[in-house]
């Protein structure tokens, strides 16, 4: 059942490299979630790094199964598409919710709400 022994050496090296890079990026993103000081800083590390790590791991899977089974790589392409589409949306929604909460609580370290363009023109 295990056909990984049939994988050519060049493909095995490429798959291992992509997997290690993807795992390292995901680990860096996870450590950034733990180490960064504020919530707004913590938003970026996991979203950017883990998205990149997921893409690299999916590329390794695509290469492995394309070489071994000569099959279409549709599942991995869907995973990459949905990760790259949903991650920025989630980042923006979490950031906006936190910003709204912090402004309602009148925290001093939060950026002020920008003035509308009509008010800027009248000044």
CSV table of N, CA and C in Angstrom, one decimal:
chain,number,residue,atom,x,y,z
A,1,UNK,N,0.8,-1.2,0.0
A,1,UNK,CA,0.0,0.0,0.0
A,1,UNK,C,0.9,1.3,0.0
A,2,UNK,N,2.1,1.2,0.5
A,2,UNK,CA,3.0,2.3,0.6
A,2,UNK,C,3.8,2.3,-0.7
A,3,UNK,N,3.6,3.3,-1.5
A,3,UNK,CA,4.3,3.4,-2.8
A,3,UNK,C,5.4,4.5,-2.7
A,4,UNK,N,5.7,5.0,-1.6
A,4,UNK,CA,6.6,6.1,-1.5
A,4,UNK,C,8.0,5.6,-1.8
A,5,UNK,N,8.3,4.3,-1.8
A,5,UNK,CA,9.6,3.8,-2.2
A,5,UNK,C,9.8,3.9,-3.7
A,6,UNK,N,8.7,4.1,-4.4
A,6,UNK,CA,8.8,4.2,-5.9
A,6,UNK,C,9.0,5.7,-6.3
A,7,UNK,N,9.1,6.6,-5.3
A,7,UNK,CA,9.3,8.0,-5.6
A,7,UNK,C,10.7,8.2,-6.0
A,8,UNK,N,11.0,8.9,-7.2
A,8,UNK,CA,12.3,9.1,-7.6
A,8,UNK,C,13.1,10.0,-6.6
A,9,UNK,N,14.4,9.9,-6.6
A,9,UNK,CA,15.2,10.7,-5.6
A,9,UNK,C,15.0,12.2,-5.8
A,10,UNK,N,15.0,12.7,-7.0
A,10,UNK,CA,14.8,14.2,-7.2
A,10,UNK,C,13.5,14.6,-6.6
A,11,UNK,N,12.4,13.8,-6.8
A,11,UNK,CA,11.1,14.2,-6.3
A,11,UNK,C,11.1,14.1,-4.8
A,12,UNK,N,11.7,13.0,-4.2
A,12,UNK,CA,11.7,12.9,-2.8
A,12,UNK,C,12.5,14.0,-2.1
A,13,UNK,N,13.6,14.5,-2.7
A,13,UNK,CA,14.3,15.6,-2.1
A,13,UNK,C,13.5,16.9,-2.2
A,14,UNK,N,12.8,17.1,-3.3
A,14,UNK,CA,11.9,18.3,-3.4
A,14,UNK,C,10.8,18.2,-2.4
A,15,UNK,N,10.1,17.1,-2.3
A,15,UNK,CA,9.0,16.9,-1.4
A,15,UNK,C,9.5,17.2,0.0
A,16,UNK,N,10.6,16.6,0.4
A,16,UNK,CA,11.1,16.8,1.8
A,16,UNK,C,11.5,18.2,2.0
A,17,UNK,N,12.1,18.9,1.1
A,17,UNK,CA,12.4,20.3,1.2
A,17,UNK,C,11.2,21.1,1.4
A,18,UNK,N,10.1,20.9,0.6
A,18,UNK,CA,8.9,21.7,0.7
A,18,UNK,C,8.2,21.4,2.0
A,19,UNK,N,8.2,20.2,2.4
A,19,UNK,CA,7.6,19.8,3.7
A,19,UNK,C,8.3,20.5,4.9
A,20,UNK,N,9.6,20.4,4.9
A,20,UNK,CA,10.4,21.1,6.0
A,20,UNK,C,10.2,22.6,6.0
A,21,UNK,N,10.2,23.2,4.8
A,21,UNK,CA,10.0,24.7,4.7
A,21,UNK,C,8.6,25.0,5.2
A,22,UNK,N,7.6,24.3,4.8
A,22,UNK,CA,6.2,24.5,5.2
A,22,UNK,C,6.0,24.3,6.7
A,23,UNK,N,6.6,23.3,7.2
A,23,UNK,CA,6.5,23.1,8.7
A,23,UNK,C,7.3,24.2,9.5
A,24,UNK,N,8.4,24.6,9.0
A,24,UNK,CA,9.2,25.7,9.6
A,24,UNK,C,8.4,27.0,9.6
A,25,UNK,N,7.8,27.3,8.5
A,25,UNK,CA,7.0,28.5,8.4
A,25,UNK,C,5.8,28.5,9.4
A,26,UNK,N,5.1,27.3,9.4
A,26,UNK,CA,4.0,27.2,10.3
A,26,UNK,C,4.4,27.3,11.8
A,27,UNK,N,5.6,26.7,12.1
A,27,UNK,CA,6.1,26.8,13.4
A,27,UNK,C,6.4,28.3,13.8
A,28,UNK,N,7.0,29.0,12.9
A,28,UNK,CA,7.4,30.4,13.1
A,28,UNK,C,6.1,31.2,13.4
A,29,UNK,N,5.1,30.9,12.6
A,29,UNK,CA,3.8,31.6,12.8
A,29,UNK,C,3.2,31.3,14.1
A,30,UNK,N,3.3,30.1,14.5
A,30,UNK,CA,2.7,29.7,15.8
A,30,UNK,C,3.5,30.3,17.0
A,31,UNK,N,4.8,30.4,16.8
A,31,UNK,CA,5.6,31.0,17.9
A,31,UNK,C,5.4,32.5,17.9
A,32,UNK,N,5.1,33.1,16.7
A,32,UNK,CA,4.8,34.5,16.7
A,32,UNK,C,3.5,34.8,17.5
A,33,UNK,N,2.5,33.9,17.4
A,33,UNK,CA,1.3,34.0,18.1
A,33,UNK,C,1.5,34.0,19.6
A,34,UNK,N,2.5,33.2,20.1
A,34,UNK,CA,2.8,33.2,21.5
A,34,UNK,C,3.7,34.4,22.0
A,35,UNK,N,4.6,34.8,21.1
A,35,UNK,CA,5.6,35.8,21.6
A,35,UNK,C,5.3,37.2,21.4
A,36,UNK,N,4.5,37.6,20.4
A,36,UNK,CA,4.3,39.0,20.1
A,36,UNK,C,3.4,39.6,21.2
A,37,UNK,N,3.7,40.9,21.5
A,37,UNK,CA,3.1,41.5,22.6
A,37,UNK,C,1.6,41.9,22.6
A,38,UNK,N,1.1,42.4,21.5
A,38,UNK,CA,-0.3,42.9,21.5
A,38,UNK,C,-1.1,42.0,20.5
A,39,UNK,N,-2.4,42.2,20.7
A,39,UNK,CA,-3.3,41.4,19.9
A,39,UNK,C,-3.2,41.7,18.4
A,40,UNK,N,-3.0,43.0,18.1
A,40,UNK,CA,-2.9,43.4,16.7
A,40,UNK,C,-1.6,42.9,16.0
A,41,UNK,N,-0.5,42.8,16.8
A,41,UNK,CA,0.7,42.1,16.3
A,41,UNK,C,0.5,40.7,16.1
A,42,UNK,N,-0.2,40.0,17.0
A,42,UNK,CA,-0.4,38.6,17.0
A,42,UNK,C,-1.3,38.2,15.8
A,43,UNK,N,-2.1,39.1,15.3
A,43,UNK,CA,-2.9,38.8,14.1
A,43,UNK,C,-2.1,38.4,12.9
A,44,UNK,N,-1.0,39.1,12.7
A,44,UNK,CA,-0.3,38.9,11.4
A,44,UNK,C,0.6,37.7,11.3
A,45,UNK,N,1.2,37.3,12.4
A,45,UNK,CA,2.2,36.2,12.4
A,45,UNK,C,1.5,34.9,12.0
A,46,UNK,N,0.4,34.5,12.7
A,46,UNK,CA,-0.2,33.2,12.3
A,46,UNK,C,-0.9,33.2,10.9
A,47,UNK,N,-1.5,34.4,10.6
A,47,UNK,CA,-2.2,34.4,9.3
A,47,UNK,C,-1.2,34.3,8.1
A,48,UNK,N,-0.2,35.1,8.2
A,48,UNK,CA,0.7,35.1,7.0
A,48,UNK,C,1.6,33.9,7.0
A,49,UNK,N,2.2,33.5,8.1
A,49,UNK,CA,3.2,32.4,8.1
A,49,UNK,C,2.5,31.1,8.0
A,50,UNK,N,1.4,30.9,8.6
A,50,UNK,CA,0.7,29.6,8.5
A,50,UNK,C,0.1,29.4,7.1
A,51,UNK,N,-0.3,30.5,6.5
A,51,UNK,CA,-0.8,30.4,5.1
A,51,UNK,C,0.3,30.0,4.2
A,52,UNK,N,1.4,30.6,4.3
A,52,UNK,CA,2.6,30.2,3.5
A,52,UNK,C,3.0,28.8,3.8
A,53,UNK,N,3.0,28.4,5.0
A,53,UNK,CA,3.3,27.0,5.4
A,53,UNK,C,2.3,26.0,4.8
A,54,UNK,N,1.1,26.3,4.8
A,54,UNK,CA,0.1,25.5,4.2
A,54,UNK,C,0.2,25.3,2.7
A,55,UNK,N,0.6,26.4,2.1
A,55,UNK,CA,0.8,26.4,0.6
A,55,UNK,C,2.0,25.5,0.3
A,56,UNK,N,3.1,25.6,1.0
A,56,UNK,CA,4.2,24.8,0.8
A,56,UNK,C,4.0,23.3,1.0
A,57,UNK,N,3.2,23.0,2.0
A,57,UNK,CA,2.9,21.6,2.3
A,57,UNK,C,1.9,21.1,1.2
A,58,UNK,N,1.0,21.9,0.7
A,58,UNK,CA,0.2,21.4,-0.4
A,58,UNK,C,1.0,21.3,-1.7
A,59,UNK,N,2.0,22.1,-1.9
A,59,UNK,CA,2.8,21.9,-3.1
A,59,UNK,C,3.6,20.6,-3.0
A,60,UNK,N,4.1,20.3,-1.8
A,60,UNK,CA,4.8,19.0,-1.6
A,60,UNK,C,3.8,17.8,-1.9
A,61,UNK,N,2.6,17.9,-1.4
A,61,UNK,CA,1.6,16.9,-1.7
A,61,UNK,C,1.3,16.8,-3.2
A,62,UNK,N,1.2,17.9,-3.8
A,62,UNK,CA,0.9,18.0,-5.3
A,62,UNK,C,2.0,17.3,-6.0
A,63,UNK,N,3.3,17.6,-5.7
A,63,UNK,CA,4.4,17.0,-6.4
A,63,UNK,C,4.5,15.5,-6.1
A,64,UNK,N,4.3,15.1,-4.9
A,64,UNK,CA,4.4,13.7,-4.6
A,64,UNK,C,3.3,12.9,-5.3
A,65,UNK,N,2.1,13.3,-5.3
A,65,UNK,CA,1.1,12.5,-5.9
A,65,UNK,C,1.0,12.6,-7.5
A,66,UNK,N,1.5,13.8,-8.0
A,66,UNK,CA,1.6,13.9,-9.4
A,66,UNK,C,2.7,13.0,-10.0
A,67,UNK,N,3.8,12.8,-9.2
A,67,UNK,CA,4.9,11.9,-9.7
A,67,UNK,C,4.5,10.4,-9.5
A,68,UNK,N,3.9,10.1,-8.3
A,68,UNK,CA,3.6,8.7,-8.0
A,68,UNK,C,2.4,8.2,-8.8
A,69,UNK,N,1.3,8.9,-8.8
A,69,UNK,CA,0.1,8.4,-9.4
A,69,UNK,C,-0.4,9.1,-10.7
A,70,UNK,N,0.3,10.1,-11.1
A,70,UNK,CA,-0.1,10.9,-12.3
A,70,UNK,C,-1.5,11.3,-12.3
A,71,UNK,N,-2.0,11.7,-11.1
A,71,UNK,CA,-3.4,12.1,-11.0
A,71,UNK,C,-3.5,13.7,-11.0
A,72,UNK,N,-4.7,14.1,-11.1
A,72,UNK,CA,-5.0,15.5,-11.0
A,72,UNK,C,-4.7,16.0,-9.6
A,73,UNK,N,-4.4,17.3,-9.5
A,73,UNK,CA,-4.0,17.8,-8.2
A,73,UNK,C,-5.1,18.8,-7.8
A,74,UNK,N,-6.4,18.5,-8.0
A,74,UNK,CA,-7.5,19.4,-7.8
A,74,UNK,C,-7.7,19.6,-6.3
A,75,UNK,N,-7.6,18.6,-5.5
A,75,UNK,CA,-7.8,18.8,-4.0
A,75,UNK,C,-6.9,19.8,-3.4
A,76,UNK,N,-5.6,19.7,-3.7
A,76,UNK,CA,-4.6,20.6,-3.2
A,76,UNK,C,-4.8,22.0,-3.7
A,77,UNK,N,-5.2,22.2,-4.9
A,77,UNK,CA,-5.5,23.5,-5.5
A,77,UNK,C,-6.7,24.1,-4.8
A,78,UNK,N,-7.7,23.3,-4.4
A,78,UNK,CA,-8.8,23.9,-3.7
A,78,UNK,C,-8.4,24.3,-2.3
A,79,UNK,N,-7.5,23.5,-1.6
A,79,UNK,CA,-7.0,23.9,-0.3
A,79,UNK,C,-6.3,25.2,-0.4
A,80,UNK,N,-5.4,25.3,-1.3
A,80,UNK,CA,-4.6,26.5,-1.5
A,80,UNK,C,-5.5,27.7,-1.8
A,81,UNK,N,-6.5,27.6,-2.6
A,81,UNK,CA,-7.4,28.6,-3.0
A,81,UNK,C,-8.2,29.1,-1.7
A,82,UNK,N,-8.8,28.1,-1.0
A,82,UNK,CA,-9.6,28.5,0.2
A,82,UNK,C,-8.7,29.1,1.3
A,83,UNK,N,-7.5,28.6,1.5
A,83,UNK,CA,-6.7,29.2,2.5
A,83,UNK,C,-6.3,30.6,2.2
A,84,UNK,N,-5.9,30.9,0.9
A,84,UNK,CA,-5.5,32.2,0.5
A,84,UNK,C,-6.7,33.2,0.4
A,85,UNK,N,-7.9,32.7,0.3
A,85,UNK,CA,-9.1,33.6,0.2
A,85,UNK,C,-9.6,33.8,1.6
A,86,UNK,N,-9.7,32.8,2.5
A,86,UNK,CA,-10.4,33.0,3.8
A,86,UNK,C,-9.5,33.6,4.8
A,87,UNK,N,-8.1,33.4,4.7
A,87,UNK,CA,-7.3,33.9,5.8
A,87,UNK,C,-7.3,35.4,5.9
A,88,UNK,N,-7.1,36.2,4.8
A,88,UNK,CA,-7.2,37.6,4.9
A,88,UNK,C,-8.5,38.2,5.4
A,89,UNK,N,-9.6,37.5,5.0
A,89,UNK,CA,-11.0,37.9,5.4
A,89,UNK,C,-11.1,37.7,6.9
A,90,UNK,N,-10.6,36.6,7.4
A,90,UNK,CA,-10.6,36.3,8.9
A,90,UNK,C,-9.8,37.4,9.6
A,91,UNK,N,-8.6,37.7,9.1
A,91,UNK,CA,-7.7,38.7,9.7
A,91,UNK,C,-8.4,40.0,9.8
A,92,UNK,N,-9.1,40.4,8.7
A,92,UNK,CA,-9.7,41.7,8.7
A,92,UNK,C,-10.9,41.7,9.7
A,93,UNK,N,-11.7,40.7,9.7
A,93,UNK,CA,-12.8,40.6,10.7
A,93,UNK,C,-12.4,40.6,12.1
A,94,UNK,N,-11.4,39.8,12.4
A,94,UNK,CA,-10.9,39.8,13.8
A,94,UNK,C,-10.3,41.2,14.2
A,95,UNK,N,-9.6,41.8,13.3
A,95,UNK,CA,-9.0,43.1,13.5
A,95,UNK,C,-10.0,44.2,13.7
A,96,UNK,N,-11.1,44.2,12.9
A,96,UNK,CA,-12.1,45.2,13.0
A,96,UNK,C,-12.9,45.0,14.3
A,97,UNK,N,-13.2,43.7,14.7
A,97,UNK,CA,-13.9,43.5,15.9
A,97,UNK,C,-13.1,43.9,17.1
A,98,UNK,N,-11.8,43.7,17.1
A,98,UNK,CA,-11.0,44.1,18.3
A,98,UNK,C,-10.9,45.6,18.3
A,99,UNK,N,-10.7,46.2,17.2
A,99,UNK,CA,-10.6,47.7,17.1
A,99,UNK,C,-11.9,48.3,17.6
A,100,UNK,N,-13.1,47.8,17.2
A,100,UNK,CA,-14.3,48.3,17.7
A,100,UNK,C,-14.5,48.2,19.2
A,101,UNK,N,-14.1,47.0,19.7
A,101,UNK,CA,-14.2,46.7,21.2
A,101,UNK,C,-13.3,47.7,21.9
A,102,UNK,N,-12.0,47.9,21.4
A,102,UNK,CA,-11.1,48.7,22.1
A,102,UNK,C,-11.6,50.2,22.1
A,103,UNK,N,-12.2,50.6,21.0
A,103,UNK,CA,-12.7,52.0,20.9
A,103,UNK,C,-13.9,52.2,21.8
A,104,UNK,N,-14.8,51.2,22.0
A,104,UNK,CA,-15.9,51.3,22.9
A,104,UNK,C,-15.4,51.4,24.3
A,105,UNK,N,-14.4,50.6,24.6
A,105,UNK,CA,-13.8,50.7,26.0
A,105,UNK,C,-12.9,51.9,26.2
A,106,UNK,N,-12.7,52.8,25.2
A,106,UNK,CA,-11.9,54.0,25.3
A,106,UNK,C,-10.5,53.7,25.7
A,107,UNK,N,-9.9,52.7,25.1
A,107,UNK,CA,-8.5,52.5,25.4
A,107,UNK,C,-7.6,53.5,24.7
A,108,UNK,N,-6.6,53.9,25.3
A,108,UNK,CA,-5.8,55.0,24.8
A,108,UNK,C,-4.7,54.6,23.8
A,109,UNK,N,-4.4,53.3,23.7
A,109,UNK,CA,-3.4,52.9,22.8
A,109,UNK,C,-3.9,52.5,21.4
A,110,UNK,N,-5.2,52.8,21.2
A,110,UNK,CA,-5.9,52.4,19.9
A,110,UNK,C,-5.9,53.6,19.0
A,111,UNK,N,-5.6,53.4,17.7
A,111,UNK,CA,-5.7,54.6,16.8
A,111,UNK,C,-7.2,55.1,16.8
A,112,UNK,N,-7.2,56.4,16.6
A,112,UNK,CA,-8.5,57.1,16.6
A,112,UNK,C,-9.2,56.9,15.3
A,113,UNK,N,-10.5,57.0,15.3
A,113,UNK,CA,-11.3,56.8,14.1
A,113,UNK,C,-11.0,57.9,13.1
A,114,UNK,N,-10.7,57.6,11.9
A,114,UNK,CA,-10.4,58.7,10.9
A,114,UNK,C,-11.7,59.6,10.6
A,115,UNK,N,-11.4,60.8,10.4
A,115,UNK,CA,-12.5,61.8,10.1
A,115,UNK,C,-13.0,61.5,8.6
A,116,UNK,N,-14.3,61.7,8.4
A,116,UNK,CA,-14.8,61.6,7.0
A,116,UNK,C,-14.2,62.7,6.1
A,117,UNK,N,-14.1,62.4,4.8
A,117,UNK,CA,-13.5,63.3,3.9
A,117,UNK,C,-14.2,64.7,3.9
A,118,UNK,N,-15.5,64.7,4.1
A,118,UNK,CA,-16.3,66.0,4.2
A,118,UNK,C,-15.8,66.9,5.3
A,119,UNK,N,-15.5,66.3,6.4
A,119,UNK,CA,-15.0,67.1,7.5
A,119,UNK,C,-13.5,67.6,7.3
A,120,UNK,N,-12.7,66.8,6.6
A,120,UNK,CA,-11.4,67.3,6.3
A,120,UNK,C,-11.4,68.4,5.3
A,121,UNK,N,-12.3,68.4,4.4
A,121,UNK,CA,-12.3,69.5,3.4
A,121,UNK,C,-12.8,70.8,4.0
A,122,UNK,N,-13.6,70.8,5.1
A,122,UNK,CA,-14.1,72.0,5.6
A,122,UNK,C,-13.1,72.7,6.6
A,123,UNK,N,-12.0,72.0,6.9
A,123,UNK,CA,-11.0,72.5,7.9
A,123,UNK,C,-10.1,73.4,7.2
